[in-house]
Coordinates of C-alpha atoms in Angstrom, one line a residue:
M1 CA 51.7 -14.5 -6.4
D2 CA 49.3 -11.6 -6.0
G3 CA 48.8 -11.5 -9.8
R4 CA 47.9 -15.3 -9.8
R5 CA 45.5 -14.5 -7.0
R6 CA 43.8 -11.8 -8.8
S7 CA 43.6 -13.9 -12.0
G8 CA 42.0 -16.7 -10.0
A9 CA 39.4 -14.4 -8.5
H10 CA 38.7 -12.9 -11.8
D11 CA 38.1 -16.5 -13.4
V12 CA 35.8 -17.4 -10.4
L13 CA 33.8 -14.1 -11.1
I14 CA 33.6 -15.0 -14.8
R15 CA 32.5 -18.6 -14.1
T16 CA 29.8 -17.4 -11.6
A17 CA 28.4 -14.8 -13.9
R18 CA 28.2 -17.4 -16.8
R19 CA 26.6 -19.8 -14.4
L20 CA 24.0 -17.3 -13.4
R21 CA 23.4 -16.3 -17.1
D22 CA 22.8 -20.0 -17.9
D23 CA 20.9 -21.0 -14.7
S24 CA 17.5 -19.1 -14.8
L25 CA 16.5 -20.4 -11.3
A26 CA 19.6 -19.3 -9.6
R27 CA 19.5 -15.9 -11.7
N28 CA 15.9 -15.0 -10.9
S29 CA 16.2 -16.4 -7.3
L30 CA 19.0 -13.9 -6.7
L31 CA 17.3 -11.1 -8.4
I32 CA 14.1 -11.9 -6.3
M33 CA 16.4 -12.0 -3.1
A34 CA 18.1 -8.6 -4.1
T35 CA 14.5 -7.4 -4.2
T36 CA 14.0 -8.7 -0.7
V37 CA 17.4 -7.1 0.4
V38 CA 16.2 -3.8 -1.0
N39 CA 12.9 -4.0 0.7
G40 CA 14.4 -5.1 3.9
G41 CA 17.1 -2.7 4.1
L42 CA 15.4 0.4 2.9
G43 CA 12.4 -0.7 5.0
Y44 CA 14.6 -0.9 8.0
L45 CA 15.8 2.5 7.4
Y46 CA 12.2 3.7 6.9
W47 CA 11.0 2.4 10.3
M48 CA 14.2 3.4 12.1
L49 CA 13.5 7.0 11.1
A50 CA 9.9 6.7 12.1
A51 CA 10.8 5.1 15.4
R52 CA 13.2 7.9 16.2
C53 CA 10.7 10.8 15.4
V54 CA 7.4 9.3 16.2
P55 CA 6.0 8.1 19.7
A56 CA 5.6 4.3 20.0
S57 CA 2.0 4.5 20.3
E58 CA 1.6 6.3 17.1
I59 CA 4.0 3.8 15.4
G60 CA 1.9 1.0 16.9
T61 CA -1.4 2.6 15.4
A62 CA 0.2 2.8 11.9
T63 CA 1.8 -0.6 11.9
A64 CA -1.6 -2.1 13.1
L65 CA -3.4 -0.6 10.2
I66 CA -0.8 -1.7 7.7
S67 CA -0.9 -5.2 9.2
A68 CA -4.8 -5.2 8.9
A69 CA -4.4 -3.9 5.2
T70 CA -1.9 -6.7 4.5
A71 CA -4.3 -9.2 6.0
V72 CA -7.3 -7.9 4.0
S73 CA -5.2 -7.8 0.8
M74 CA -4.0 -11.5 1.4
I75 CA -7.7 -12.7 1.8
A76 CA -9.0 -10.7 -1.3
Q77 CA -6.3 -11.3 -4.0
L78 CA -8.3 -14.2 -5.4
G79 CA -5.3 -16.4 -6.2
A80 CA -4.5 -14.0 -9.2
G81 CA -0.8 -14.0 -8.5
H82 CA -0.1 -17.6 -9.0
M83 CA -2.7 -17.6 -11.9
F84 CA -0.5 -15.1 -13.6
I85 CA 2.5 -17.4 -13.1
Q86 CA 0.7 -20.3 -14.4
R87 CA -1.1 -18.7 -17.4
L88 CA 1.1 -15.7 -18.6
P89 CA 4.1 -17.8 -20.1
G90 CA 3.4 -18.1 -23.9
A91 CA 0.3 -16.2 -23.9
G92 CA -0.1 -13.7 -27.0
P93 CA -0.6 -10.1 -26.5
A94 CA -4.4 -10.0 -26.5
R95 CA -4.7 -12.9 -24.1
W96 CA -2.0 -11.7 -22.0
S97 CA -3.8 -8.3 -21.6
R98 CA -7.0 -9.8 -20.7
I99 CA -5.5 -12.1 -18.1
V100 CA -3.6 -9.3 -16.3
S101 CA -6.3 -6.7 -16.6
G102 CA -9.0 -9.2 -15.2
G103 CA -6.6 -10.3 -12.4
L104 CA -5.8 -6.7 -11.3
I105 CA -9.2 -5.1 -11.6
F106 CA -11.2 -8.0 -9.9
A107 CA -8.5 -8.4 -7.2
A108 CA -8.5 -4.6 -6.5
A109 CA -12.3 -4.4 -6.4
A110 CA -12.4 -7.5 -3.9
T111 CA -9.8 -5.9 -1.8
A112 CA -11.7 -2.6 -1.5
A113 CA -14.9 -4.4 -0.6
A114 CA -13.2 -6.6 1.9
A115 CA -11.4 -3.5 3.6
T116 CA -14.6 -1.7 3.7
A117 CA -16.3 -4.6 5.5
A118 CA -13.2 -4.9 7.9
A119 CA -13.4 -1.2 8.8
L120 CA -17.1 -1.5 9.7
I121 CA -16.9 -4.8 11.6
V122 CA -13.5 -5.0 13.3
P123 CA -13.8 -2.1 15.6
R124 CA -17.1 -3.4 16.9
V125 CA -15.4 -6.8 18.0
A126 CA -11.8 -5.6 18.8
G127 CA -11.7 -2.4 20.9
N128 CA -7.9 -2.0 20.2
F129 CA -8.9 -1.4 16.5
G130 CA -11.0 1.5 17.4
F131 CA -8.8 3.8 15.1
L132 CA -10.5 2.1 12.2
A133 CA -13.9 3.4 13.1
G134 CA -15.1 6.3 11.0
L135 CA -14.5 7.6 7.4
P136 CA -10.8 8.4 7.8
G137 CA -10.1 4.8 9.2
L138 CA -12.0 3.2 6.5
A139 CA -10.4 5.2 3.6
A140 CA -7.0 4.7 5.0
L141 CA -7.6 0.9 5.2
V142 CA -9.1 0.6 1.7
C143 CA -6.2 2.6 0.2
A144 CA -3.5 0.8 2.1
A145 CA -5.1 -2.6 1.2
V146 CA -5.4 -1.9 -2.5
A147 CA -1.9 -0.7 -2.5
V148 CA -0.8 -4.1 -1.1
T149 CA -2.8 -5.9 -3.6
L150 CA -1.6 -4.1 -6.8
T151 CA 2.2 -4.3 -5.8
T152 CA 1.9 -7.8 -5.0
L153 CA 0.2 -9.0 -8.1
L154 CA 2.5 -6.8 -10.2
D155 CA 5.5 -8.6 -8.8
N156 CA 4.0 -11.9 -9.8
V157 CA 3.7 -10.6 -13.3
Y158 CA 7.3 -10.1 -13.3
V159 CA 8.0 -13.5 -11.7
A160 CA 5.9 -15.1 -14.4
H161 CA 8.2 -13.8 -17.1
R162 CA 11.4 -14.5 -15.0
A163 CA 12.1 -10.8 -15.2
G164 CA 13.5 -10.4 -11.8
H165 CA 15.4 -7.2 -12.9
G166 CA 12.2 -5.4 -13.6
M167 CA 10.7 -6.3 -10.2
L168 CA 14.0 -5.1 -8.4
V169 CA 13.8 -1.8 -10.1
R170 CA 10.0 -1.4 -9.2
N171 CA 10.5 -2.3 -5.5
L172 CA 13.6 0.0 -5.3
A173 CA 11.4 2.9 -6.4
V174 CA 8.7 2.1 -4.0
A175 CA 11.1 1.6 -1.1
A176 CA 13.2 4.9 -1.8
G177 CA 9.8 6.6 -2.3
K178 CA 8.5 5.7 1.2
I179 CA 11.8 7.2 2.7
L180 CA 11.6 10.3 0.7
A181 CA 7.9 10.8 1.5
L182 CA 8.6 10.2 5.2
L183 CA 11.3 12.6 5.3
A184 CA 9.2 15.2 3.6
I185 CA 6.4 14.7 6.1
L186 CA 8.6 14.8 9.1
S187 CA 10.1 18.2 8.0
L188 CA 6.8 19.7 8.1
P189 CA 5.7 21.7 11.3
G190 CA 3.4 20.1 13.6
G191 CA 3.0 16.6 15.1
G192 CA 1.2 14.9 17.9
A193 CA -2.3 13.4 16.9
G194 CA -1.7 13.3 13.2
W195 CA 1.8 11.4 13.2
A196 CA 0.2 7.9 12.6
E197 CA -1.8 9.3 9.6
A198 CA 1.4 10.9 8.3
V199 CA 3.5 7.6 8.7
L200 CA 0.6 5.7 7.0
L201 CA 0.4 8.3 4.1
S202 CA 4.2 8.0 3.5
W203 CA 3.9 4.2 3.4
T204 CA 0.9 4.0 1.0
L205 CA 1.3 6.9 -1.5
P206 CA 4.5 5.7 -3.1
T207 CA 3.2 2.2 -3.4
L208 CA 0.2 3.3 -5.3
L209 CA 2.1 5.7 -7.4
V210 CA 4.6 3.4 -8.6
S211 CA 1.9 0.6 -9.2
V212 CA 0.1 3.0 -11.4
L213 CA 3.3 3.7 -13.3
T214 CA 3.9 0.0 -13.8
V215 CA 0.6 -0.7 -15.3
I216 CA 1.1 2.1 -17.9
V217 CA 4.7 1.2 -18.8
G218 CA 5.3 -2.4 -17.7
P219 CA 2.9 -4.4 -20.1
G220 CA 4.6 -3.3 -23.4
R221 CA 8.0 -4.1 -22.1
L222 CA 7.1 -7.7 -20.7
R223 CA 4.9 -8.5 -23.7
P224 CA 5.3 -6.2 -26.9
G225 CA 1.8 -5.4 -28.0
A226 CA 0.1 -5.8 -24.8
R227 CA -2.1 -3.0 -23.2
L228 CA -4.2 -3.3 -20.1
R229 CA -7.9 -2.5 -20.7
P230 CA -11.2 -3.7 -19.1
A231 CA -12.5 -5.1 -22.4
G232 CA -13.5 -8.9 -22.2
I233 CA -12.3 -9.5 -18.6
R234 CA -15.5 -11.2 -17.9
S235 CA -14.1 -14.3 -19.5
E236 CA -11.6 -14.3 -16.8
L237 CA -13.9 -14.9 -14.1
P238 CA -14.0 -18.8 -14.5
H239 CA -10.1 -18.8 -14.4
L240 CA -10.2 -16.5 -11.3
W241 CA -12.8 -18.9 -9.6
T242 CA -10.4 -22.0 -10.4
A243 CA -7.6 -20.0 -8.9
L244 CA -9.6 -18.9 -5.8
T245 CA -10.5 -22.5 -4.9
G246 CA -7.1 -23.9 -5.5
H247 CA -4.1 -21.5 -5.4
H248 CA -5.7 -18.8 -3.3
L249 CA -6.6 -21.3 -0.5
I250 CA -3.0 -22.6 -0.5
N251 CA -1.6 -19.0 -0.3
L252 CA -4.1 -17.9 2.5
A253 CA -2.9 -21.0 4.7
Q254 CA 0.7 -20.2 3.7
A255 CA 1.0 -16.4 4.1
G256 CA -2.0 -15.8 6.3
P257 CA -0.4 -16.3 9.6
A258 CA 2.5 -13.8 8.8
A259 CA -0.2 -11.1 8.0
L260 CA -2.5 -12.0 10.9
L261 CA 0.3 -12.3 13.7
P262 CA 0.5 -8.4 14.1
V263 CA -3.3 -8.1 14.0
L264 CA -3.6 -10.7 16.8
V265 CA -0.9 -8.9 18.9
T266 CA -2.9 -5.6 18.6
A267 CA -6.1 -7.2 19.5
R268 CA -4.7 -9.1 22.5
L269 CA -2.1 -6.5 23.8
G270 CA -2.7 -3.3 22.2
S271 CA -0.9 -0.9 19.7
D272 CA 2.2 -0.2 22.0
A273 CA 2.9 -4.0 22.1
N274 CA 2.5 -4.3 18.4
A275 CA 5.0 -1.5 17.9
H276 CA 7.7 -3.5 19.7
F277 CA 6.5 -6.8 17.9
Y278 CA 6.4 -5.3 14.4
L279 CA 9.8 -3.9 14.3
A280 CA 11.2 -7.2 15.5
W281 CA 9.2 -9.1 13.0
M282 CA 10.2 -6.7 10.2
T283 CA 13.8 -7.1 11.1
A284 CA 13.4 -11.0 10.8
S285 CA 11.2 -10.8 7.7
M286 CA 14.3 -10.5 5.4
L287 CA 14.7 -14.3 6.2
F288 CA 11.1 -15.1 5.7
M289 CA 11.1 -13.5 2.3
V290 CA 13.9 -15.7 0.9
S291 CA 12.3 -19.2 0.7
P292 CA 9.0 -18.0 -0.6
A293 CA 11.0 -16.0 -3.4
V294 CA 12.9 -19.1 -4.4
A295 CA 9.8 -21.3 -4.2
S296 CA 8.1 -18.9 -6.5
A297 CA 11.1 -18.9 -8.8
L298 CA 11.0 -22.7 -8.7
Y299 CA 7.3 -22.7 -9.7
A300 CA 7.8 -20.3 -12.4
E301 CA 10.8 -22.3 -13.8
R302 CA 8.4 -25.5 -14.1
T303 CA 5.8 -23.5 -15.4
N304 CA 8.1 -22.3 -18.3
A305 CA 8.9 -26.1 -18.9
A306 CA 12.5 -25.8 -17.3
R307 CA 14.1 -28.4 -15.3
A308 CA 14.5 -27.4 -11.7
G309 CA 15.0 -29.5 -8.7
V310 CA 14.1 -29.0 -5.1
G311 CA 17.5 -29.7 -4.0
R312 CA 19.0 -27.0 -6.2
A313 CA 16.4 -24.6 -4.7
A314 CA 17.4 -25.6 -1.2
V315 CA 21.0 -24.9 -1.8
V316 CA 20.1 -21.3 -3.0
V317 CA 17.8 -20.7 0.1
L318 CA 20.8 -21.8 2.4
A319 CA 23.3 -19.8 0.6
L320 CA 21.1 -16.7 0.8
V321 CA 19.7 -17.2 4.4
G322 CA 22.9 -18.5 6.3
A323 CA 24.9 -15.3 6.8
P324 CA 22.1 -12.9 7.5
A325 CA 20.7 -15.4 10.1
L326 CA 24.0 -15.6 11.9
V327 CA 24.3 -11.8 12.0
L328 CA 20.8 -11.4 13.5
L329 CA 21.4 -14.1 16.1
A330 CA 24.8 -12.5 17.0
A331 CA 23.8 -8.8 16.8
G332 CA 19.9 -8.8 17.0
D333 CA 19.8 -6.8 20.3
A334 CA 22.2 -4.2 18.8
I335 CA 20.2 -3.9 15.6
L336 CA 16.9 -3.4 17.6
G337 CA 18.6 -1.0 19.8
M338 CA 19.1 1.3 16.8
F339 CA 15.4 2.0 17.0
S340 CA 15.6 2.5 20.7
A341 CA 16.6 0.7 23.8
G342 CA 12.9 -0.1 24.6
Y343 CA 12.6 -2.0 21.3
A344 CA 15.7 -4.1 22.0
A345 CA 14.6 -5.0 25.5
E346 CA 11.1 -6.0 24.5
G347 CA 12.0 -7.7 21.1
G348 CA 15.5 -9.1 21.5
L349 CA 14.4 -12.8 22.5
L350 CA 11.6 -12.6 19.9
L351 CA 13.9 -11.8 17.0
K352 CA 16.2 -14.8 17.9
I353 CA 13.2 -17.1 18.0
L354 CA 12.0 -15.8 14.6
V355 CA 15.5 -16.3 13.2
V356 CA 15.5 -20.0 14.2
A357 CA 12.1 -20.4 12.7
A358 CA 13.4 -19.5 9.2
L359 CA 14.8 -23.0 8.7
P360 CA 11.6 -25.2 9.1
D361 CA 9.6 -22.3 7.2
A362 CA 11.9 -22.8 4.3
V363 CA 11.5 -26.5 4.2
T364 CA 7.6 -26.1 4.1
N365 CA 7.7 -23.6 1.5
L366 CA 9.8 -25.6 -1.0
A367 CA 7.8 -28.7 -0.4
V368 CA 4.6 -26.8 -1.1
A369 CA 6.1 -25.3 -4.4
H370 CA 7.3 -28.8 -5.5
W371 CA 3.7 -30.2 -4.9
R372 CA 2.1 -27.2 -6.3
S373 CA 3.9 -27.5 -9.6
R374 CA 2.9 -31.1 -9.8
G375 CA -0.7 -30.4 -9.3
D376 CA -1.1 -31.8 -5.8
F377 CA -3.2 -28.9 -4.5
R378 CA -4.9 -30.9 -1.9
R379 CA -1.5 -31.8 0.0
C380 CA -0.5 -28.3 -0.2
R381 CA -3.7 -27.0 1.4
R382 CA -3.6 -29.6 4.1
L383 CA 0.0 -28.9 5.1
N384 CA -0.4 -25.2 5.1
A385 CA -3.6 -25.6 7.0
V386 CA -1.7 -27.4 9.8
R387 CA 1.0 -24.8 10.0
A388 CA -1.4 -22.0 10.1
G389 CA -3.8 -23.5 12.6
A390 CA -1.0 -24.3 15.0
C391 CA 0.6 -20.9 14.6
L392 CA -2.6 -18.8 15.0
L393 CA -4.1 -20.8 17.8
L394 CA -0.9 -21.0 19.9
T395 CA -0.4 -17.2 19.3
W396 CA -3.9 -16.3 20.8
W397 CA -3.3 -18.7 23.7
L398 CA 0.3 -17.5 24.6
L399 CA 0.2 -13.8 24.1
P400 CA -1.4 -12.9 27.5
G401 CA 1.2 -14.9 29.4
L402 CA 4.4 -14.4 27.5
G403 CA 3.8 -11.1 25.8
V404 CA 5.1 -10.5 22.2
T405 CA 7.6 -13.4 22.7
G406 CA 4.5 -15.8 22.7
A407 CA 3.8 -14.9 19.2
G408 CA 7.5 -16.0 18.2
V409 CA 7.1 -19.3 20.2
A410 CA 3.9 -19.9 18.4
W411 CA 5.4 -19.1 14.9
L412 CA 8.3 -21.4 15.6
A413 CA 6.1 -24.3 16.8
G414 CA 3.9 -24.0 13.7
Q415 CA 6.7 -24.1 11.3
T416 CA 8.4 -27.0 13.1
T417 CA 5.3 -28.9 13.0
S418 CA 4.9 -28.6 9.3
A419 CA 8.5 -29.3 8.6
L420 CA 8.3 -32.5 10.5
L421 CA 5.3 -33.6 8.5
V422 CA 7.1 -32.9 5.2
A423 CA 9.9 -35.2 6.5
A424 CA 7.4 -37.8 7.4
L425 CA 5.8 -37.7 4.1
A426 CA 9.1 -37.8 2.3
G427 CA 10.2 -40.7 4.3
R428 CA 7.1 -42.6 3.8
Q429 CA 7.1 -41.8 0.0
R430 CA 10.7 -42.9 -0.3
F431 CA 10.0 -46.2 1.5
G432 CA 6.9 -46.7 -0.7
R433 CA 9.1 -45.9 -3.9
Q434 CA 11.7 -48.6 -2.8
R435 CA 8.9 -51.2 -2.4
L436 CA 6.9 -50.3 -5.6
G437 CA 9.7 -49.2 -7.8
R438 CA 10.1 -52.8 -9.3
H439 CA 6.5 -52.8 -10.4
G440 CA 6.8 -49.6 -12.5
F441 CA 4.6 -47.3 -10.3
G442 CA 5.7 -43.6 -9.7
L443 CA 4.9 -41.5 -6.7
R444 CA 4.3 -37.8 -6.5
G445 CA 6.5 -37.3 -3.6
L446 CA 9.1 -35.2 -2.1
G447 CA 12.4 -36.8 -1.1
P448 CA 15.9 -37.6 -2.2
G449 CA 14.6 -39.4 -5.4
A450 CA 12.2 -36.7 -6.3
S451 CA 13.2 -35.6 -9.9
E452 CA 12.3 -32.5 -11.8
T453 CA 9.8 -34.3 -13.8
T454 CA 6.9 -36.6 -12.8
S455 CA 8.0 -40.3 -13.3
G456 CA 6.2 -43.6 -13.7
A457 CA 2.5 -44.2 -14.0
V458 CA 1.5 -40.7 -13.1
A459 CA 3.7 -39.2 -15.8
H460 CA 2.2 -41.5 -18.3
R461 CA -1.5 -40.4 -17.2
R462 CA -0.4 -36.9 -17.6
R463 CA 1.0 -37.4 -21.0
Q464 CA -2.4 -38.8 -21.9
G465 CA -4.2 -35.9 -20.1
T466 CA -5.9 -38.1 -17.7
A467 CA -4.1 -37.4 -14.4
T468 CA -6.6 -37.7 -11.7
R469 CA -7.6 -34.7 -9.5
A470 CA -10.5 -33.8 -7.3
V471 CA -13.5 -32.0 -8.6
G472 CA -12.9 -28.3 -8.5
E473 CA -9.1 -28.7 -8.5
P474 CA -7.0 -26.1 -10.5
V475 CA -5.7 -27.5 -13.7
P476 CA -2.0 -28.4 -13.1
V477 CA 0.7 -26.3 -14.8
H478 CA 1.4 -28.7 -17.7
L479 CA -2.2 -29.0 -18.7
E480 CA -3.2 -25.3 -18.8
G481 CA -2.1 -24.8 -22.3
E482 CA -3.9 -27.9 -23.5
K483 CA -7.2 -26.8 -21.7
D484 CA -7.0 -23.4 -23.5
R485 CA -6.5 -25.1 -26.8
Q486 CA -9.4 -27.4 -26.4
R487 CA -11.8 -24.5 -25.5
A488 CA -10.5 -22.6 -28.5
G489 CA -11.5 -25.5 -30.8
G490 CA -8.1 -27.2 -31.0
K491 CA -6.3 -24.2 -32.5
P492 CA -3.1 -22.8 -30.8
G493 CA -3.6 -19.3 -29.7
G494 CA -7.3 -19.3 -30.8
F495 CA -8.5 -18.3 -27.2
Q496 CA -7.1 -14.9 -28.1

């Protein structure tokens, strides 16, 4: 009997391995999720070490600066990440090098400029950010923000190639480097006033070093013959402008609230409160990273002309989120208590609210990925704008009365509102499809009938290259290659 059980388990493992090998959406979603687990698990260890050795006020200052750097990076990335996913598949070495070089250089320059402006302006309008005033604060914000921009965009390069294993190794090196740097700094004599700067240094330096190493080694592995260099990158400015007015606005509204919540907590309640908020937020973030990771994999699959359905992506999200969510709901207080009893007392309820919010958040993220892949950028922007507006306005209003828990309530309200809008749109489009289906009209909707490819009249218009879109909209995924060929005189690859 035991032999039969072992044989059955072995067969299941073989079938699962073959399915992952043949199903690139599941495989790359799993690798992206593995990256999330690595970042979450090692990040948890990093902050637990910091919280046990550094006063809460210093942790609050460091996390507030990191949050500000993340927000600045989010604003200044210019949409280059999704431009990579859209344009890199199929690009030759010369064109590939120009796309990546232009995106990284211009986004890093924009991030440095935005961080400089933030360091000069924010301390004057928000007294709790006084630590940004002066040259040390400016330099720390610029370095941290540029580090976030580079590591985020390089991850998108790997996603574009469906090379989740490379992204996993890269992020493992970053996360492990942070812990080693923190241990090295904590072992030095001294303390007190310099601990916030020490924590920030241990967080920023490994990110920058691994990003530089990736820029040197990565291109040749992903696209043989490619090499990053500044030559010819001015020709990428029109593409970046298109990405800025399309993908970037979607990304800002989608990910902006997550980056801004710690900033709002610091501005309204101070650095000490942000320390309690940030560690609960960081603990729950492993759930919030899953659906964006699967959504990016879904978008990359469709960019590579693969058939990938929203339903299958939703199954992947539920499979990856379910067990961790139950653990956090049942043992969240004990997990926060590993930092200290104070963190558990202040952040226990907040953590539970954030866990519940992961479900409506996933609904909206998958819907946005679906509509984005079909070129419906206006709908993506509007949906994310509703979610972001509700979340940020409610956070500002609720924080003084409810403390850090108010940010969690606002986050849940914003996610639930957008998920209900998705359900309403899906229901309306399903009803419209039933009424108009007999006339041969297709709807670009999201619902039980939404397939992996566009159907009906819209599909016909897209095959003819005449799918309607507003002035200034980014070219949908399936028209990008045709647009380049037309600009190159009709010759495949002539744009190189």
